[in-house]
Short mmCIF file of C-alpha atoms in Angstrom, two decimals:
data_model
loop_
_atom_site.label_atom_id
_atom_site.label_comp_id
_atom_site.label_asym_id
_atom_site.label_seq_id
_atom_site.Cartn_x
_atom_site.Cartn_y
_atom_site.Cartn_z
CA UNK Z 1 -20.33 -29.65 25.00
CA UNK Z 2 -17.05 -30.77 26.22
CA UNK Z 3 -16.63 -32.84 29.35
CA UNK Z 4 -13.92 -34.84 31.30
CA UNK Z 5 -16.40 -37.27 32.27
CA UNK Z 6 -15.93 -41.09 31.23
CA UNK Z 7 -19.22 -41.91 33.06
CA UNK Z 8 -21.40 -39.18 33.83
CA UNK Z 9 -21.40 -38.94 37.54
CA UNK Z 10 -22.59 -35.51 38.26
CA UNK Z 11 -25.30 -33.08 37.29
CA UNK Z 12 -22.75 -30.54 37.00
CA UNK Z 13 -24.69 -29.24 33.52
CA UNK Z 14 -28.21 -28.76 35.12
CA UNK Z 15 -26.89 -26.46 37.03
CA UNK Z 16 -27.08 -23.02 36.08
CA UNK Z 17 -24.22 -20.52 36.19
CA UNK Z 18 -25.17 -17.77 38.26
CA UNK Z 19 -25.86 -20.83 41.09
CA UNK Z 20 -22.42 -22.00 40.45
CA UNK Z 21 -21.31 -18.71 41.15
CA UNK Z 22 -22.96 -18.04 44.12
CA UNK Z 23 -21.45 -21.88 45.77
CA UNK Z 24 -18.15 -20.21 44.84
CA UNK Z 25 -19.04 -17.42 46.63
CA UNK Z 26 -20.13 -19.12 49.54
CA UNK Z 27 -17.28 -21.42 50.07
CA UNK Z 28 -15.10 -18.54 49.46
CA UNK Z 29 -16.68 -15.95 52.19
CA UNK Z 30 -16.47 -18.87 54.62
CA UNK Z 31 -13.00 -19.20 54.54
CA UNK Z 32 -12.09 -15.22 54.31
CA UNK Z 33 -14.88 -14.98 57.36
CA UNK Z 34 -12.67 -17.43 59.28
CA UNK Z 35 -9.24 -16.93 58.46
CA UNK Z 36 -9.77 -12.48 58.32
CA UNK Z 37 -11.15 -12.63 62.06
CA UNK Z 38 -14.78 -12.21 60.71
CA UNK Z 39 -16.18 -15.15 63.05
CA UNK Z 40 -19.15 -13.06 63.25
CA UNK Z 41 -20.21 -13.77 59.69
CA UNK Z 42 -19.71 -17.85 60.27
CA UNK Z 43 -23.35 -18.35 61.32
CA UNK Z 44 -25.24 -16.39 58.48
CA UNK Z 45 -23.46 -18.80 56.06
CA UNK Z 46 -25.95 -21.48 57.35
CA UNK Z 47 -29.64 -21.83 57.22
CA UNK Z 48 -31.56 -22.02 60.41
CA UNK Z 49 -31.87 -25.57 61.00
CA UNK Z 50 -28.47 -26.79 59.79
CA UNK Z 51 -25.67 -29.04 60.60
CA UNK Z 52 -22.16 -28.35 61.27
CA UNK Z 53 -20.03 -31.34 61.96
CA UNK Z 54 -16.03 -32.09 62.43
CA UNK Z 55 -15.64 -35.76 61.43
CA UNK Z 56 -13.20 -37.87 60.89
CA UNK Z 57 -12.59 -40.00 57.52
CA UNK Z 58 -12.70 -43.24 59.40
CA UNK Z 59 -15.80 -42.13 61.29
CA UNK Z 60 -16.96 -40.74 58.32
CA UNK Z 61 -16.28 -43.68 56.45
CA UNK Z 62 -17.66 -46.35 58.38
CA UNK Z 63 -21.07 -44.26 59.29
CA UNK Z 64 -20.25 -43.28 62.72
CA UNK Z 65 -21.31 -39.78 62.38
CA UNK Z 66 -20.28 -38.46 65.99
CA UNK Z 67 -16.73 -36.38 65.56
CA UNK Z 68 -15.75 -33.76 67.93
CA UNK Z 69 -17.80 -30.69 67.01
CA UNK Z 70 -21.52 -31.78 66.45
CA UNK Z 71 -24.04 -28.36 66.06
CA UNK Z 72 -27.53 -28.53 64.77
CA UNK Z 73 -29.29 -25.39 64.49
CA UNK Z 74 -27.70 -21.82 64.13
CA UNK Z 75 -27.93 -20.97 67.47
CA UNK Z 76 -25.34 -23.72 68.59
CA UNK Z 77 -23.09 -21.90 66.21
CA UNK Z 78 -24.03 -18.59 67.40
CA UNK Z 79 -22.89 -19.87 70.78
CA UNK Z 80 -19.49 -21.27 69.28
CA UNK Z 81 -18.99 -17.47 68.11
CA UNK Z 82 -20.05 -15.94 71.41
CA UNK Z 83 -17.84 -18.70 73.78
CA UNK Z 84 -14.83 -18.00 70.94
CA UNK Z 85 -14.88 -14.31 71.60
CA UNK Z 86 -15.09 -13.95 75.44
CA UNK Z 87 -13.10 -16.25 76.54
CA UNK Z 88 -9.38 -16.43 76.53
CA UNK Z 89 -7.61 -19.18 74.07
CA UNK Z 90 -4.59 -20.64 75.90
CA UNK Z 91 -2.19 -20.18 72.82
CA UNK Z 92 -3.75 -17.78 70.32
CA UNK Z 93 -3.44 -19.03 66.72
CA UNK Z 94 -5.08 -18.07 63.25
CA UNK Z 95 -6.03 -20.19 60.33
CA UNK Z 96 -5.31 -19.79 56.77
CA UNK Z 97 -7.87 -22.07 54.44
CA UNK Z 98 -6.93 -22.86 50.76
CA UNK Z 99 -10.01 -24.92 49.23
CA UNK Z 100 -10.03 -27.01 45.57
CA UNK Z 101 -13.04 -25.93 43.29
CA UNK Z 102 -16.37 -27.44 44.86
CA UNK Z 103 -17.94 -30.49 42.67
CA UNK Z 104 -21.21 -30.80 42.55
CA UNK Z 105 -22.60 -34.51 43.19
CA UNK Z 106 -26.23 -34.86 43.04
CA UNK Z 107 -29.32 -32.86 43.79
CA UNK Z 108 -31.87 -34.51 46.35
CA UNK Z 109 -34.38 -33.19 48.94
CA UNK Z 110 -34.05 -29.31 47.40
CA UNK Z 111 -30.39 -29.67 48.31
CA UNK Z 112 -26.89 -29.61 45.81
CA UNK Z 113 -24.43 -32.52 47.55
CA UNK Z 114 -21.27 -31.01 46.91
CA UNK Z 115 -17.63 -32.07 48.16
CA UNK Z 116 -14.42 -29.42 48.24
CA UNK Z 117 -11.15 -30.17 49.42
CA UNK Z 118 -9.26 -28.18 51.92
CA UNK Z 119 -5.69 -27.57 53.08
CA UNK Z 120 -5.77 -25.65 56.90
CA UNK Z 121 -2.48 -23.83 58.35
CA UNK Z 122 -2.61 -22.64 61.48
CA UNK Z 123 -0.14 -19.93 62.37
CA UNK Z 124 0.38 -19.38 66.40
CA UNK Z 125 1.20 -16.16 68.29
CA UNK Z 126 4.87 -17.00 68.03
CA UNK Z 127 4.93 -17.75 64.42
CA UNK Z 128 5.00 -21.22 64.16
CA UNK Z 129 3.48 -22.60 61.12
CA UNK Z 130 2.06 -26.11 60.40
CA UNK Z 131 -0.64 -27.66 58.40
CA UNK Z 132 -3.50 -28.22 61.13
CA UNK Z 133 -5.80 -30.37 59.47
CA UNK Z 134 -6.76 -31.37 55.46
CA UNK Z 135 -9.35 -32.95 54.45
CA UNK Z 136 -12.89 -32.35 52.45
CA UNK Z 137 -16.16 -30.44 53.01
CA UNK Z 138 -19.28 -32.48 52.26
CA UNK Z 139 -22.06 -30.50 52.05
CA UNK Z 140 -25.60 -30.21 51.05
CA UNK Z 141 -26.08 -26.59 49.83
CA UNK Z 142 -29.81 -25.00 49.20
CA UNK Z 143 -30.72 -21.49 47.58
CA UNK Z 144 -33.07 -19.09 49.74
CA UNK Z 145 -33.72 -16.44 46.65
CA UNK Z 146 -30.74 -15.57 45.57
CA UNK Z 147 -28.58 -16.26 48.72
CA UNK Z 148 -26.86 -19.78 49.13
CA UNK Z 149 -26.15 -21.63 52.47
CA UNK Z 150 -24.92 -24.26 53.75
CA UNK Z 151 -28.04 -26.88 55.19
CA UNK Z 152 -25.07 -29.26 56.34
CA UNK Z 153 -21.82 -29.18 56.54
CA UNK Z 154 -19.32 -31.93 57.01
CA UNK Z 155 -16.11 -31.69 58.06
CA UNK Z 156 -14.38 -35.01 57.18
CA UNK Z 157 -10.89 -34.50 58.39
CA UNK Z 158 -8.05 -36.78 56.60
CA UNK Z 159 -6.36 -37.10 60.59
CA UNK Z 160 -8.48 -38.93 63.00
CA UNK Z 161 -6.05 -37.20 66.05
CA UNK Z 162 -7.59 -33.83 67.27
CA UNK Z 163 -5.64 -31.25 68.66
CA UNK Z 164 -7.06 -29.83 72.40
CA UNK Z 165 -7.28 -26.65 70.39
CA UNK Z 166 -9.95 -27.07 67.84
CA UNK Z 167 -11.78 -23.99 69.36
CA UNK Z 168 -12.07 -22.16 66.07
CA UNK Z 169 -14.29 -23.68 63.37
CA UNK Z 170 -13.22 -25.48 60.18
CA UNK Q 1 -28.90 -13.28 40.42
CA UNK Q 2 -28.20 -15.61 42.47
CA UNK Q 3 -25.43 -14.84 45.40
CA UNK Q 4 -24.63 -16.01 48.99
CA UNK Q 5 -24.40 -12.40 50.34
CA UNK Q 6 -26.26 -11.89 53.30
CA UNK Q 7 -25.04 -8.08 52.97
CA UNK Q 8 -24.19 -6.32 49.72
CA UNK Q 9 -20.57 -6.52 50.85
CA UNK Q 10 -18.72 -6.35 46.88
CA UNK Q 11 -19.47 -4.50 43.99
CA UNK Q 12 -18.85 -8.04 42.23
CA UNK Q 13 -21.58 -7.70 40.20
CA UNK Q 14 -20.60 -4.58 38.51
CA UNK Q 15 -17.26 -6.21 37.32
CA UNK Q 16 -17.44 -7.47 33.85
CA UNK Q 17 -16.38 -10.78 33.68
CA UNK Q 18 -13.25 -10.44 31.47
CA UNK Q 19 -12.20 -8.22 33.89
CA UNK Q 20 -13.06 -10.65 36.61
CA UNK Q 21 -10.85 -13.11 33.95
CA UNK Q 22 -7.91 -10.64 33.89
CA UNK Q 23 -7.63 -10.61 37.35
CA UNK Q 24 -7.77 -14.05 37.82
CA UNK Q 25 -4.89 -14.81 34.83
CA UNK Q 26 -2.85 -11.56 36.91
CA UNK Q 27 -3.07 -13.51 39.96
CA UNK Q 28 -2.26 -16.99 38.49
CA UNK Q 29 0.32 -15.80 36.24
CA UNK Q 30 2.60 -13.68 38.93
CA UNK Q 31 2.68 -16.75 41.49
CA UNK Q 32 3.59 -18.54 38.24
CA UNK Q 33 6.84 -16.49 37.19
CA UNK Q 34 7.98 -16.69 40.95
CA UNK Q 35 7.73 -20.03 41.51
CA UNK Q 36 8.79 -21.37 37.58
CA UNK Q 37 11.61 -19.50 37.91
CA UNK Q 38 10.39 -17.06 35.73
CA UNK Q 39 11.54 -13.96 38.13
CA UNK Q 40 12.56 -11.14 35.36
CA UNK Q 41 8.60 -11.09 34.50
CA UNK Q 42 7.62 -10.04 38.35
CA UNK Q 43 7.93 -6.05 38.07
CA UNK Q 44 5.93 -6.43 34.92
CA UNK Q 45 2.93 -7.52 37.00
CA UNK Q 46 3.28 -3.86 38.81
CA UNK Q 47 2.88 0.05 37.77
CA UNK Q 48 5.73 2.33 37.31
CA UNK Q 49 4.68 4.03 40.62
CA UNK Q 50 3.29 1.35 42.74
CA UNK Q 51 3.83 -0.04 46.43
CA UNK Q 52 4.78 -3.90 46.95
CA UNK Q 53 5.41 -4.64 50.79
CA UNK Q 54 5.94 -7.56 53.00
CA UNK Q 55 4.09 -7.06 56.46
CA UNK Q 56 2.70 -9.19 59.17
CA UNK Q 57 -1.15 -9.44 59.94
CA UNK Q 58 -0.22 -7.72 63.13
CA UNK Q 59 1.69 -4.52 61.88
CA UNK Q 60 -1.66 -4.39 59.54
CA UNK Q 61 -4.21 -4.37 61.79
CA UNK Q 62 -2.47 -1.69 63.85
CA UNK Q 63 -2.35 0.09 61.07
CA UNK Q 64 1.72 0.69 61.34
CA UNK Q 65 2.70 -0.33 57.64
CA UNK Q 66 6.43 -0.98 57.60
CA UNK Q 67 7.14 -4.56 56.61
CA UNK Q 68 10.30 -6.27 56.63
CA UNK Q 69 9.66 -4.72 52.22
CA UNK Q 70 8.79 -1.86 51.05
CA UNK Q 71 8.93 -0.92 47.28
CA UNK Q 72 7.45 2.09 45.80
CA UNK Q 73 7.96 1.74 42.29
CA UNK Q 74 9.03 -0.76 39.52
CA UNK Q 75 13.07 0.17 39.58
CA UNK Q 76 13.12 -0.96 42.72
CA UNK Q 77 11.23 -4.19 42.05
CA UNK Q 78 14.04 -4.17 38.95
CA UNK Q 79 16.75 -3.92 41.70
CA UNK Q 80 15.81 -6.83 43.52
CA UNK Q 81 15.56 -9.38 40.82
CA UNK Q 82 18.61 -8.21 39.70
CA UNK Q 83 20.71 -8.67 43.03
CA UNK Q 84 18.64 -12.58 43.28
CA UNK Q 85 20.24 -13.36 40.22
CA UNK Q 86 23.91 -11.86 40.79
CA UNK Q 87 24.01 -12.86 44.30
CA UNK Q 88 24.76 -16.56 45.46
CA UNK Q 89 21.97 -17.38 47.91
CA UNK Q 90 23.51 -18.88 51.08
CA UNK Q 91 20.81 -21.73 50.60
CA UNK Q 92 19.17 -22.13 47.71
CA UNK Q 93 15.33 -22.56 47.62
CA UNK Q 94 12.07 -22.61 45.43
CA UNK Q 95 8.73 -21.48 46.63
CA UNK Q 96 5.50 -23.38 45.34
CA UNK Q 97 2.30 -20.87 46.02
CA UNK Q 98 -1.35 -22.00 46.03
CA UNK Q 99 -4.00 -19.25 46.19
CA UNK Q 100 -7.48 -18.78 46.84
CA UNK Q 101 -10.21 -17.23 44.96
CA UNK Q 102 -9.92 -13.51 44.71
CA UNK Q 103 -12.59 -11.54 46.72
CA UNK Q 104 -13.73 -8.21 45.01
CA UNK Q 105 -14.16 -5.60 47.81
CA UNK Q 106 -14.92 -2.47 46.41
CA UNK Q 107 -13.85 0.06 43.43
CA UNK Q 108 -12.12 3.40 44.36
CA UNK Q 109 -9.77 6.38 42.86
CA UNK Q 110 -9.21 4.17 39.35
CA UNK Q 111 -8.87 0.36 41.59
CA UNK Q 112 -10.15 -2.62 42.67
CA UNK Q 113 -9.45 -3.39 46.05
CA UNK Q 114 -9.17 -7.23 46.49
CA UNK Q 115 -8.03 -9.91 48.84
CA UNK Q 116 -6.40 -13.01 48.05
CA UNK Q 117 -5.57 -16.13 50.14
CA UNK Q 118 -2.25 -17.71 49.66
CA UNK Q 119 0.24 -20.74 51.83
CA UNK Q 120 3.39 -20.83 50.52
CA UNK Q 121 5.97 -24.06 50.11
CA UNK Q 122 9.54 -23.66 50.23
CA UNK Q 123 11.69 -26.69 49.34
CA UNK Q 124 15.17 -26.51 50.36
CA UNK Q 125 18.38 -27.57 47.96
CA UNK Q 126 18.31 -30.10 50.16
CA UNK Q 127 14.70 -31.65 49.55
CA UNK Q 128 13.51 -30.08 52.63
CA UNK Q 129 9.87 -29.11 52.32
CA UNK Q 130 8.00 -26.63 54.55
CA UNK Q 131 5.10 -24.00 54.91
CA UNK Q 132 7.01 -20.70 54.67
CA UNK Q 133 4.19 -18.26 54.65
CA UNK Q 134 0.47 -18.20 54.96
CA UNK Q 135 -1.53 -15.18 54.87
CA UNK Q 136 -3.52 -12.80 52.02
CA UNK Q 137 -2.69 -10.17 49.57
CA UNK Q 138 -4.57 -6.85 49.90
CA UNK Q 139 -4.54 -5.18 46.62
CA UNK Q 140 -5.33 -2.40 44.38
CA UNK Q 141 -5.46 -3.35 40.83
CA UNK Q 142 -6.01 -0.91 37.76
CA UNK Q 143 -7.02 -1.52 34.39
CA UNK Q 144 -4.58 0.06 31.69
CA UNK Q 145 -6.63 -0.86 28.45
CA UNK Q 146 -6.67 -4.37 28.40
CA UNK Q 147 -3.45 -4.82 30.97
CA UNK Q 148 -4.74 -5.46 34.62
CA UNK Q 149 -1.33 -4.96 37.14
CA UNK Q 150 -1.35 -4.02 40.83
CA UNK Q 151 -0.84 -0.25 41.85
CA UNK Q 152 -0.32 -1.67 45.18
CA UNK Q 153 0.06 -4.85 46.94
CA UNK Q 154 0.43 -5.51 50.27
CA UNK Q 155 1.57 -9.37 51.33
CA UNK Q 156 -0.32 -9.51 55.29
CA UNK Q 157 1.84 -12.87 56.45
CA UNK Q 158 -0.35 -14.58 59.37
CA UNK Q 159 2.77 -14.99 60.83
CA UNK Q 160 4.99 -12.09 62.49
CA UNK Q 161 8.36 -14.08 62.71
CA UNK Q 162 10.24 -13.34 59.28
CA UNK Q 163 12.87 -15.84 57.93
CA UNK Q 164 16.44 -14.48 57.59
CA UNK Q 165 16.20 -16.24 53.99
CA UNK Q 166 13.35 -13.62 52.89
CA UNK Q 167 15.41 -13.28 49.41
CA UNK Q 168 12.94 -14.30 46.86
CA UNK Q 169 9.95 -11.91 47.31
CA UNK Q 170 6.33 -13.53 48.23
CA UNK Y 1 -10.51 -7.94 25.79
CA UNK Y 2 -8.98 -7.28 29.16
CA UNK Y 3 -5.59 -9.00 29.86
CA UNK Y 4 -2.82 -9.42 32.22
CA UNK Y 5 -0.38 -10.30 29.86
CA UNK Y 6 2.45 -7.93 28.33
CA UNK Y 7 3.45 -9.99 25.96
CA UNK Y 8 1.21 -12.65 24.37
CA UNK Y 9 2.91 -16.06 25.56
CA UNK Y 10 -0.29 -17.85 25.67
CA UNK Y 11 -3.52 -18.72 23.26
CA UNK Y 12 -5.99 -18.42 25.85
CA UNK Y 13 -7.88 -16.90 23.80
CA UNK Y 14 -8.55 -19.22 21.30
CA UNK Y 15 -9.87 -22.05 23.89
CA UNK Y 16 -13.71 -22.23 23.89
CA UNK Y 17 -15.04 -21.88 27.52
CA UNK Y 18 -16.74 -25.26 27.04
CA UNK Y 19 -12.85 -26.99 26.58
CA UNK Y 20 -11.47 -24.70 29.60
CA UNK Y 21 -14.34 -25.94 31.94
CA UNK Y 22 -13.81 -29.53 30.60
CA UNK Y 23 -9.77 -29.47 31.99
CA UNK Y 24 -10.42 -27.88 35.05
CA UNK Y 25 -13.57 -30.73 35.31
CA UNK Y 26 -10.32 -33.43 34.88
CA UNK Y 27 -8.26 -31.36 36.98
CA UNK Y 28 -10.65 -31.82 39.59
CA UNK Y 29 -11.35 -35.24 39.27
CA UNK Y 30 -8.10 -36.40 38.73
CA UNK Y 31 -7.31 -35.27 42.47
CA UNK Y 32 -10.77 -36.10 44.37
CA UNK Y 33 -10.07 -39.69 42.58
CA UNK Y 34 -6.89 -40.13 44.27
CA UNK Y 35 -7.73 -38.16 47.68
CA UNK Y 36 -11.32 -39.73 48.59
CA UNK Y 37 -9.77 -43.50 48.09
CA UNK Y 38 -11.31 -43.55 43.90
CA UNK Y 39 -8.12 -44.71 42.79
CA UNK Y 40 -9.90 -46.85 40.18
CA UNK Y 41 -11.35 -43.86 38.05
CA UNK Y 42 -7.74 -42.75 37.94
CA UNK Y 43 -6.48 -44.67 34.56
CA UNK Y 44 -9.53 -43.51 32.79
CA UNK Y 45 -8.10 -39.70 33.14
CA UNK Y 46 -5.28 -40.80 30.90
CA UNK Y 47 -5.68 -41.47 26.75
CA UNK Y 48 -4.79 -45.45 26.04
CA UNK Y 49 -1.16 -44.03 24.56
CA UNK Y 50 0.48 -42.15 27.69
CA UNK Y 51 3.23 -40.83 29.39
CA UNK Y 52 2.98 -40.60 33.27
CA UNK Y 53 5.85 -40.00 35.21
CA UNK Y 54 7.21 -38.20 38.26
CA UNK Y 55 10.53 -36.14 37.73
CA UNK Y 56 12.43 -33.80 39.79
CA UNK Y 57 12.21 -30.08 39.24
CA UNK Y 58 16.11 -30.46 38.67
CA UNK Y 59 15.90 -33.49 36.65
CA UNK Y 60 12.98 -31.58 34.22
CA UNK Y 61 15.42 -28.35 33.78
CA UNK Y 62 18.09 -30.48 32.87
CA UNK Y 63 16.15 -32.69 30.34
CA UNK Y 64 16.96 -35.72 32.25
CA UNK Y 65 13.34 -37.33 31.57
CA UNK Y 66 13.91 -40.44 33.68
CA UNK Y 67 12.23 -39.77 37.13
CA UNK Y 68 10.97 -42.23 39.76
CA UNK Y 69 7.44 -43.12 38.43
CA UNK Y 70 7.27 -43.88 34.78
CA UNK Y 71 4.93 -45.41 32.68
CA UNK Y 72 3.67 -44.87 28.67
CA UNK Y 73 0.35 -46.47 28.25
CA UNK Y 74 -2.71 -46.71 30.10
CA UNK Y 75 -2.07 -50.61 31.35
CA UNK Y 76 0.80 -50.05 33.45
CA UNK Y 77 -1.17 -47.27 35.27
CA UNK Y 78 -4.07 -50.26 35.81
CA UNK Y 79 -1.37 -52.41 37.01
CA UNK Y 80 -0.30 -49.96 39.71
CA UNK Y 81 -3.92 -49.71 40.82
CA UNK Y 82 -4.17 -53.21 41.57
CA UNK Y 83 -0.95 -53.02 42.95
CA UNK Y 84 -2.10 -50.54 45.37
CA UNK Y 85 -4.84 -52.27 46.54
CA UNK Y 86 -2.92 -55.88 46.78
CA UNK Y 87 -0.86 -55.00 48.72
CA UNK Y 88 -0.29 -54.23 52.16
CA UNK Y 89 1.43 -50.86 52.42
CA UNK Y 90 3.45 -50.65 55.46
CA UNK Y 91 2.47 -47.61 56.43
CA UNK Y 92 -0.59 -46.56 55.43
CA UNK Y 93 -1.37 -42.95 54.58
CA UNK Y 94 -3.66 -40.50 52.36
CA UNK Y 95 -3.02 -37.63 50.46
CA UNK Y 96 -4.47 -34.37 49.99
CA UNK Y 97 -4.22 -32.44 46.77
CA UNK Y 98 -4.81 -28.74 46.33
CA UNK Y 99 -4.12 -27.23 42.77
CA UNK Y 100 -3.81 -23.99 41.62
CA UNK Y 101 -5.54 -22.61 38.18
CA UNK Y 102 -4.03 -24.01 35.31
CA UNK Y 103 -2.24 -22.05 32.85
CA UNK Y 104 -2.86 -22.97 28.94
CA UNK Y 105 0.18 -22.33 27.39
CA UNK Y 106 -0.01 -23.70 23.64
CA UNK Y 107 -1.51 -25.76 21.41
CA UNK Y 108 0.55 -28.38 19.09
CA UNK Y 109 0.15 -31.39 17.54
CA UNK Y 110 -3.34 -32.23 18.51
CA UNK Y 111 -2.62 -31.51 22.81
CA UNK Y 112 -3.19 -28.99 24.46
CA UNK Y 113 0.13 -27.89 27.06
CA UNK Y 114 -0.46 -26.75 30.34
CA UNK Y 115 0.75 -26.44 33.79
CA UNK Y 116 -0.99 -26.40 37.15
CA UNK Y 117 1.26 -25.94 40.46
CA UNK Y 118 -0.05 -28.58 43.40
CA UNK Y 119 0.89 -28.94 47.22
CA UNK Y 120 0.26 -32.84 48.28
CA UNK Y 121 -0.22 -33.27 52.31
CA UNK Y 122 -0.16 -36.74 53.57
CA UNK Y 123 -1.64 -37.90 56.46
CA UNK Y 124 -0.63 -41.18 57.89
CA UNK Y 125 -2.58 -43.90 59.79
CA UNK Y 126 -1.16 -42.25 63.40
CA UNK Y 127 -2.52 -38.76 62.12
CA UNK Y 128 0.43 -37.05 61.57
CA UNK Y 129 0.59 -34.40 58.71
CA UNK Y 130 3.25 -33.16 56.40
CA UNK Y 131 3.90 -31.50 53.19
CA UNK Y 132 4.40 -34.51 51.20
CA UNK Y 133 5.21 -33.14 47.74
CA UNK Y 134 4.62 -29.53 45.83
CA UNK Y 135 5.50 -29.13 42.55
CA UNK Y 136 3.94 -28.49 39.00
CA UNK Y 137 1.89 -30.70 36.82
CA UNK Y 138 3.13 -30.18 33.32
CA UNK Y 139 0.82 -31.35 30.98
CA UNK Y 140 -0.38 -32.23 27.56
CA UNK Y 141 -4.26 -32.36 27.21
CA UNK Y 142 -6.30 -33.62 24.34
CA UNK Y 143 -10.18 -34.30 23.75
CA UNK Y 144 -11.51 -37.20 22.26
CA UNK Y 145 -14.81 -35.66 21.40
CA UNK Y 146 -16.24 -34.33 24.30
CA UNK Y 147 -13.67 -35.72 26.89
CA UNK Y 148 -10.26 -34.09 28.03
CA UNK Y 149 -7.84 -36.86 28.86
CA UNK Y 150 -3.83 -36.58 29.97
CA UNK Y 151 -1.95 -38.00 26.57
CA UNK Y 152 1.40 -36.78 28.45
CA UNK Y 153 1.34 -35.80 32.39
CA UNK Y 154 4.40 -35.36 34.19
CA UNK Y 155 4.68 -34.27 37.57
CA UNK Y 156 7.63 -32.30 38.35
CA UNK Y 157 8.17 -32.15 42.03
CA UNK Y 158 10.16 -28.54 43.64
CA UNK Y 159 11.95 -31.66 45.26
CA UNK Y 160 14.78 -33.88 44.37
CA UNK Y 161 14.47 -36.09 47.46
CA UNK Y 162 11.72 -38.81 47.26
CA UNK Y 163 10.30 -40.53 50.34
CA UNK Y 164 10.40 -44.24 49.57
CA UNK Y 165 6.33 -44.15 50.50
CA UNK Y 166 5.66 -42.99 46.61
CA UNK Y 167 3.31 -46.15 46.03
CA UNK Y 168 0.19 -43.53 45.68
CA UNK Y 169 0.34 -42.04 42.13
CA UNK Y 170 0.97 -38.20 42.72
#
């Protein structure tokens, strides 16, 4: 088999194809679910008890696990849907995700620790265009059957300045 | 199988995988030609009969499907690479696209309806470096033997303010 | 076979799935090396006799292979690692890569070519965000046995204007 690998860092071969696949899938229908106004869907890409977090590097970096969006069950995010939907954003704005493949890291705990960078640009109701946040994903991804979802998510954010209007996920 | 689908949302499975790998090389190599400079090979990507058009996320969702382009077959496609090469652009520019993975939606009348994330770069002559366009391509592609090309593609800009300098199509 | 292509300008074909897996593997790495602060692993991507350098799109088309960055064997790439990390940058910053697929395009003397379009956003200490670079990666590949390592990589940036910051290999 070929590989780029010097050292052999991940488990990349144990895992099989049609798993790979699905992760693919996964990250992919998050971002479509997001960016295609399909916030309804952002939950069911989660298991139960899960978390979503928005962290930045330096937090992230030095163990301070806080950030500005902390949710740890589906509910919570079932809530962020529900709050995002009734009431009225100040400036309206969409996203547009572009993601780098997903590697896979380790497996531990039934879980695939996996890390996929991301480019966010947020387009407001007047047009304007800039890149809202980049950064990387860290998650720990488990298989129920056939179905993949996320059992954390991490969103380590290369900016440690938030915007007021982080109302829509990452 | 493995898959993160909560619902059966795509007929992905039923897509044989060079297929799948057509797509994907479609995709990769018409951003490609655009962006290399490589313009004369973008009809080639597109039917004889076929509809390429430039409209906003808003115009789509209302269903009104003008654009700021419309093209309904490859002469005129022809046409407009030929006036980007006789005409002097007032200010010169390159694009640099980066897509997403393609999402397979469904198969219908001889196509497969897809959806593609895409941000696009423009650099100036002037080194001048900004997000010109984010959004997705909504697409009908068709098979013709081996040759996968798009009977119709529809560039839905998250942004509904248009740049005069809309010259080199997205 | 299914195919996009109307004329045959690539050997895709003849590239085992194990190889193609092993440069989008470096691909990968290369980027999450230089984005998650790995900048270490990033010599080892390269074969002992290299090229890396960082030329202007207008420089490239023009065959002037001078550029701002250069550097032919695997040493000077260590000594701008240390560099790096000796010394105090006056501004610090990070960047973000995201890639697009790369396209094999032939096969000669013993490498592999290929290119692989990239946006770079930087994000400074103070949080602010910008389009740093976008460009192409145009690159010659080889495996030594099972491992794909750049023997030539040159980045060729849309831009012709270089921020004085370039101390973080692109």
């Amino acid at each position: 088999m070929f590989s780029s690998r010097v050292v052999p860092l991940t488990k990349d071969a144990e895992l099989p194809a049609a798993a790979r696949d699905a992760i693919a899938l996964l990250q992919m229908q998050y971002v479509h679910a997001i960016d295609n106004d399909d916030i309804e869907r952002w939950p069911q890409f989660f298991t139960e008890a899960c978390v979503y977090q928005i962290i930045s590097r330096g937090e992230y970096d030095q163990g301070r696990l806080i950030g500005v969006w902390f949710c740890d069950n589906r509910g919570m995010l079932e809530d962020r849907v529900s709050a995002l939907r009734e009431v009225n954003i100040y400036e309206p704005h969409v996203y547009r995700h572009i993601l780098g493949p997903t590697e896979i890291l380790s497996f531990s705990e039934g879980a695939w620790s996996t890390q996929t960078s991301y480019i966010v640009v947020r387009t407001m109701a007047d047009g304007g265009m800039s890149v809202f946040s980049a950064g990387r994903y860290v998650d720990e991804i488990v298989f129920d059957g056939e179905v993949a979802r996320f059992r954390k998510r991490r969103v380590v954010t290369d900016s440690g300045c938030y915007d007021t209007l982080v109302v829509i996920p990452l």
